[in-house]
């Protein structure tokens, strides 16, 4: 309760406030160009009054009539008129017609942007509210809301980009009687960048692949498992899955999304089973899990997920493409609705998880469902902590035997898990949904979290499991664990390469494995050499060590990126400075600017890690 105002303030600051910025450019433009038009009208009227007063060809009455006309009809209104009778007067003011036309069009664009923002808030807000009702409502709300958001984003990017460019000239021209060419060019570049980002978002292609690391299990290889799945599907009055995939990832799930398995794409209904977790679940507990997963088929959860997923992916693609430069304002605006749709998805996800838990409990037993939930949650936490501990070690374990570590240590971790009060707030990872916490799920089944964790049956090893009913389980698990361990060792090796300041040959070899020497060349043959801890530039007698670099800056010089390095010199008090144009130096991996940024970032990361470790050691 005490944190709710802080959370509300944090949400407002992080999401609502940035979105309000979308009103800034069009709102200011609507005021400014009205002001500019009014100011020019006043200046024109003063000039007209002066000229009329000096005229010797008109009577006092005629002069008063002319002045009265222009006071009642401002020049901006005359030039905007489409009445043919106004044409002779408009012709007299031809030199300023373009200026006034600019003011008129900028006001129209500004008000169009503002009206679009308002309508977007109304229409998309209603679609978000509608999405809270059901899966089908969620889908149709996105079908309605997404085109509105996409159109609105296009109007804002193009409209606000144009307003920003014109403002960059007229604001300074009106208030200072001067304009800044650099400012105008910067705004033009930002506007072009925003338009390019929009085109990238519009024509960006989705990657529909959902890659799964596993192997299919045929009915001949696991006849009793397939029979049990059919029996449960029949009880739920839903078709059986088209395939069962087993793997070593810590998850059970079902999906109707196309699944990429190796080089093949499988369509239809897929049931995924985790072999390591099947080992720790008794048959009745695994049956409860099967009932839970197949309940997602019977409730059409997977059907609607398959329909909604592409829309959310397109939404995410837009946000990613627009999250730079001037278009960032529009990305913040869209991000509010992304969060709101996310809240809607999470809410319905929790509802369907509770339903699936209840069905699993009714099919088998509430106790079996309870124990399955606890064991699965515990295994996921244990697996994550074990792998994180491996990655944090200061040496790559070439003899890593992760499956044995997990099997031998699970029982002790389960006992420890049951003793921790915070365990009930753990979540189970899932590729599609945000699951409720363990405590919420147990409470929905009628169990109190603390007492459920102390069920003595939890500590009993599974006497038999569905793992043993899969004839190829051992071979499949060995193949998949081999790949998984290689990936983990590679991740650990790369992580160490980023964190280490090598002080022996073994560490040096590891860092150089991921950050080898790279030679970049210009067209004239001049070369620059990059290593994990230094850079050798043409014109420098010795390499510049990263540890000696005090400051590195990149700026634009005549349309080219220029890198400036300030660094300490041995035996000299003053700092040295060198400059180069790194994009002119290239190799098959890219240019020197990108390479230097990557290697220098590694050095600073390792430097910070080394300093943190030294501080911890000193404190200890």
mmCIF file of C-alpha atoms in Angstrom, residues 393-399 489-490 492-493 496 506 510:
data_model
loop_
_atom_site.group_PDB
_atom_site.id
_atom_site.type_symbol
_atom_site.label_atom_id
_atom_site.label_comp_id
_atom_site.label_asym_id
_atom_site.label_seq_id
_atom_site.Cartn_x
_atom_site.Cartn_y
_atom_site.Cartn_z
ATOM 1 C CA UNK A 393 32.917 -17.931 -12.351
ATOM 2 C CA UNK A 394 36.314 -16.511 -13.169
ATOM 3 C CA UNK A 395 37.305 -19.519 -15.283
ATOM 4 C CA UNK A 396 35.497 -21.410 -18.034
ATOM 5 C CA UNK A 397 34.691 -24.962 -16.968
ATOM 6 C CA UNK A 398 35.671 -27.093 -19.952
ATOM 7 C CA UNK A 399 34.475 -30.252 -18.166
ATOM 8 C CA UNK A 489 30.328 -22.275 -22.127
ATOM 9 C CA UNK A 490 30.475 -19.921 -25.113
ATOM 10 C CA UNK A 492 30.589 -17.741 -20.188
ATOM 11 C CA UNK A 493 33.717 -17.309 -22.305
ATOM 12 C CA UNK A 496 34.677 -13.347 -19.102
ATOM 13 C CA UNK A 506 45.375 -18.179 -20.056
ATOM 14 C CA UNK A 510 40.657 -16.034 -23.695
#
